[in-house]
CSV table of C-alpha atoms in Angstrom, one decimal:
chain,number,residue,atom,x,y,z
Q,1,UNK,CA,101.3,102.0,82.9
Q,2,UNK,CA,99.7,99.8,85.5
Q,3,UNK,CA,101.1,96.8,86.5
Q,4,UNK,CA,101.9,97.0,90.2
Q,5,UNK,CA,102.3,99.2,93.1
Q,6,UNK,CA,105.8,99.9,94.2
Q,7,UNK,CA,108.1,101.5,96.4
Q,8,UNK,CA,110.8,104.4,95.5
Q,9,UNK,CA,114.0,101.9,94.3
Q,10,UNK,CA,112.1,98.4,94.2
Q,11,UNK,CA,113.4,96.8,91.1
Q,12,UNK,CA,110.9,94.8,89.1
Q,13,UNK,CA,111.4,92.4,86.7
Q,14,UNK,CA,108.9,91.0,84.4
Q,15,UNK,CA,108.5,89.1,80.8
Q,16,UNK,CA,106.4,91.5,78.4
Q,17,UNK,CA,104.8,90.5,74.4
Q,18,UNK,CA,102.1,93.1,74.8
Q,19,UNK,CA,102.6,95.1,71.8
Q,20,UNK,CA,101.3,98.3,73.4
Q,21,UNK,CA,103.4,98.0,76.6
Q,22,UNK,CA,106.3,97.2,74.4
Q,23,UNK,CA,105.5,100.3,72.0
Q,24,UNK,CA,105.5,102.6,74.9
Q,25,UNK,CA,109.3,101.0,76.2
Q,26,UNK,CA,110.8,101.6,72.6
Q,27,UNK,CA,109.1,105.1,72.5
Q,28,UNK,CA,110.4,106.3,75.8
Q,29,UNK,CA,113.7,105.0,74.9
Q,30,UNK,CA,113.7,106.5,71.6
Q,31,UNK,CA,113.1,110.1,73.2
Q,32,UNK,CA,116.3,109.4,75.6
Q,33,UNK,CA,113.8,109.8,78.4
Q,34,UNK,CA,113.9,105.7,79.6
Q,35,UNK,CA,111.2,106.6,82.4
Q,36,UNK,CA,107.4,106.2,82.4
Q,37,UNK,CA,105.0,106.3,85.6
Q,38,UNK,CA,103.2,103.0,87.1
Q,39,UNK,CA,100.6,103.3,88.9
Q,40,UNK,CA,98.1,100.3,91.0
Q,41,UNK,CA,94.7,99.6,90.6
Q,42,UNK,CA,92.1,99.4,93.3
Q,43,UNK,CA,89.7,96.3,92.9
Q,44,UNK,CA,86.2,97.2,94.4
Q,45,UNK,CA,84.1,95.0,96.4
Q,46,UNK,CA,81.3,95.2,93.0
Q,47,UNK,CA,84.7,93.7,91.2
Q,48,UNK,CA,84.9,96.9,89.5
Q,49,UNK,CA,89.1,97.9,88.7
Q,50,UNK,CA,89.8,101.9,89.5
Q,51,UNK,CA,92.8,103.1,88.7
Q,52,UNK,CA,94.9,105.2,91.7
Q,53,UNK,CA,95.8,108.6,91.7
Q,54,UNK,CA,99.4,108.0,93.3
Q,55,UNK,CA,102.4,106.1,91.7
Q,56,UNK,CA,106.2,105.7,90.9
Q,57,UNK,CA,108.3,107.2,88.4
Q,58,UNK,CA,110.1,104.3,87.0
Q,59,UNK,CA,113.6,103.9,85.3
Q,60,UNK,CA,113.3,101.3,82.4
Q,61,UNK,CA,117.1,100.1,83.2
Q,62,UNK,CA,116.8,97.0,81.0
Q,63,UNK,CA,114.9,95.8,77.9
Q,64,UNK,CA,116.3,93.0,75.8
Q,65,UNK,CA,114.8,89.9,73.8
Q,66,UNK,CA,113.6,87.7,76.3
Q,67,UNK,CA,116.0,84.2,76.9
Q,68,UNK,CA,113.6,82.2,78.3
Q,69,UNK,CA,110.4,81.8,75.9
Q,70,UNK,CA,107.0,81.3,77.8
Q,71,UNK,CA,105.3,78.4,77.4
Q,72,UNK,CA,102.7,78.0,74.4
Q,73,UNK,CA,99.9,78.4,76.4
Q,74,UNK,CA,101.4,81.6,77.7
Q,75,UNK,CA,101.9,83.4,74.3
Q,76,UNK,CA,100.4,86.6,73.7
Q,77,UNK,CA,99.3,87.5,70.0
Q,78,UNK,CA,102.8,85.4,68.9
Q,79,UNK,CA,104.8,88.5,70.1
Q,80,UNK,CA,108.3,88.0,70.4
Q,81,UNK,CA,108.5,88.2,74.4
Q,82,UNK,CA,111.2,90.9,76.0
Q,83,UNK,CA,112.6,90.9,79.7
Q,84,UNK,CA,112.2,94.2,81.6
Q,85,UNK,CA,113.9,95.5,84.3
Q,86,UNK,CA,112.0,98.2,86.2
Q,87,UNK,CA,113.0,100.6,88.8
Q,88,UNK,CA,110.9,102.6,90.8
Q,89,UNK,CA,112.0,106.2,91.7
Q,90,UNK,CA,110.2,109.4,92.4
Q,91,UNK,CA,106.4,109.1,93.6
Q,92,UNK,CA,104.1,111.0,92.1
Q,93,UNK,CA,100.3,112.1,92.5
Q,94,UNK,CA,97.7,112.4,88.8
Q,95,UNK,CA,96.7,115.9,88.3
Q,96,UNK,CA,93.9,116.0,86.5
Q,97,UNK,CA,92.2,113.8,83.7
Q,98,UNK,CA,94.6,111.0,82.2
Q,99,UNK,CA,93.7,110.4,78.4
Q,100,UNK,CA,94.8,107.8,76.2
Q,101,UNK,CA,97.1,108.8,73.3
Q,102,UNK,CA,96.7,107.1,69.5
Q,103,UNK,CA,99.1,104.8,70.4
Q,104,UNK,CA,97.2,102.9,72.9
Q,105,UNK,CA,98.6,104.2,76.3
Q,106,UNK,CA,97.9,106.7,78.5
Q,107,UNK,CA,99.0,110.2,80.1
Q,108,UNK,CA,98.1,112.7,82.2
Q,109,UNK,CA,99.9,115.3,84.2
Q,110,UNK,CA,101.5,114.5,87.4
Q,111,UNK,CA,103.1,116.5,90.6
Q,112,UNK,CA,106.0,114.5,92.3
Q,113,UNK,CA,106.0,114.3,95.9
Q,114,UNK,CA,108.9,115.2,98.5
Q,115,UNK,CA,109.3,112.6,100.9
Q,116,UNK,CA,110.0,114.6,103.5
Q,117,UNK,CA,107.9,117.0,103.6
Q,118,UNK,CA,105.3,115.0,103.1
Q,119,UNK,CA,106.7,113.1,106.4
Q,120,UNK,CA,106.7,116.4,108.2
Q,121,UNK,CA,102.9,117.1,107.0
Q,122,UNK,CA,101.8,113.6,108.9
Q,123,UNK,CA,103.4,114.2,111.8
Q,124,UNK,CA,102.4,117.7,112.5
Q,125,UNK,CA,98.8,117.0,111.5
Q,126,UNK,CA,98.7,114.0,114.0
Q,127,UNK,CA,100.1,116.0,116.9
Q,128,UNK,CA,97.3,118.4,116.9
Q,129,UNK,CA,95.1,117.7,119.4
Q,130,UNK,CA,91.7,116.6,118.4
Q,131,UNK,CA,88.3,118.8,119.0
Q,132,UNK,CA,87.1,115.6,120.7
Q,133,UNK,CA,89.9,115.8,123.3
Q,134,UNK,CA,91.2,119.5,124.3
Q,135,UNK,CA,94.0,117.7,126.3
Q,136,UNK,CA,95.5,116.9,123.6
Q,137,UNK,CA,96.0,112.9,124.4
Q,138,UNK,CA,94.3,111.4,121.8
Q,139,UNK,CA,97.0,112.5,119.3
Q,140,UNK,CA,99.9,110.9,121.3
Q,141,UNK,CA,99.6,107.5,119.9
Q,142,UNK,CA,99.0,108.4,116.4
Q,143,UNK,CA,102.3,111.1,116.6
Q,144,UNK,CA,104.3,107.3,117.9
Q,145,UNK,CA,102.7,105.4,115.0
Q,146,UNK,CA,103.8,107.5,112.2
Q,147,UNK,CA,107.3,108.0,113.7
Q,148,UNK,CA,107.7,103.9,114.5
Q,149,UNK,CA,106.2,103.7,110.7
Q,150,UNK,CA,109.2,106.1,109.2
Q,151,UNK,CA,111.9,104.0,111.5
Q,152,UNK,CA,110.1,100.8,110.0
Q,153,UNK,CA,110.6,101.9,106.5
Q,154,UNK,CA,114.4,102.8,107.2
Q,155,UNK,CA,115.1,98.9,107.7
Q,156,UNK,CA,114.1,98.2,104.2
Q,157,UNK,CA,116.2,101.0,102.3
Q,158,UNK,CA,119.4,100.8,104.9
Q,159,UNK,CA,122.3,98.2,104.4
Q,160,UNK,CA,121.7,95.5,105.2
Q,161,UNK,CA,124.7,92.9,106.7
Q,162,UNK,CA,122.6,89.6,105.9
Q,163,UNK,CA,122.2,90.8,101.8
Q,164,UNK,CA,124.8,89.9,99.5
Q,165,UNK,CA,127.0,93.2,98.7
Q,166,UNK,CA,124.8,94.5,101.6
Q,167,UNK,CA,122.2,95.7,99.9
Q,168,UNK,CA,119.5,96.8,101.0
Q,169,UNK,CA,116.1,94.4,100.9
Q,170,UNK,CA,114.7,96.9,98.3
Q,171,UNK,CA,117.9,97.5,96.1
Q,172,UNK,CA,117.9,93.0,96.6
């Protein structure tokens, strides 16, 4: 599915009458496997859309008849609207070719990534030093950037005080 790019325990909740998007919920759920992969798109500067290679798993952890009806205008084929909560778990990177079944969505194979290791890969490939610069310098800021960038990204998954229940500003 593409929709959105998210991160690992983001919940997302949208309003869905696309009857393809809303075959796909029923069939995952239907095969007790209620998780399906989202990935983003890439808009070029030529306007052209490209889907990415890299995406969530996510965990359909709601899907109901939708309360509030959209407006008129809004309708979509005079589907009956359903409200979708999405959670975002394991990333994942598209091996291979992604094809598009008879039903109307598509698939493709996929290896999930390990956050840390993939952590670990960054920082040891910015603390090499650089062919440019034998001393080794140049690779000292980029080593602190990825390391302030993990600590950064630890705020938004940690408790936090200020969030009702303390959550944390993704699980908000």
């Amino acid at each position: 599915m593409i929709l959105d790019t998210m991160l690992p325990r983001q919940i997302l909740q949208i309003q869905i009458q696309h009857q393809t998007l809303k075959s796909l919920m029923k069939h995952r759920v239907s095969q007790e496997t209620p998780t399906l992969g989202m990935i983003g798109m890439a808009k070029l500067s030529t306007g052209q859309s490209l889907p990415l290679k890299t995406g969530v798993e996510v965990h359909i952890i709601q899907m109901d008849k939708a309360e509030d009806k959209p407006t008129p205008d809004m309708a979509d084929n005079g589907e009956e609207p359903w409200d979708i909560s999405l959670r975002a778990g394991r990333r994942f990177v598209i091996e291979g070719d992604v094809e598009k079944t008879s039903e109307g969505w598509t698939e493709a194979q996929v290896k999930f990534l390990d956050s840390s290791t993939e952590e670990e890969n960054e920082i040891q490939q910015f603390s090499k030093p650089s062919m440019d610069d034998p001393s080794g310098l140049s690779s000292a800021p980029d080593r602190l950037s990825v390391a302030r960038a993990i600590s950064k990204s630890k705020q938004f998954t940690e408790p936090n005080m200020n969030m009702k229940n303390n959550a944390s500003l993704i699980d908000r």
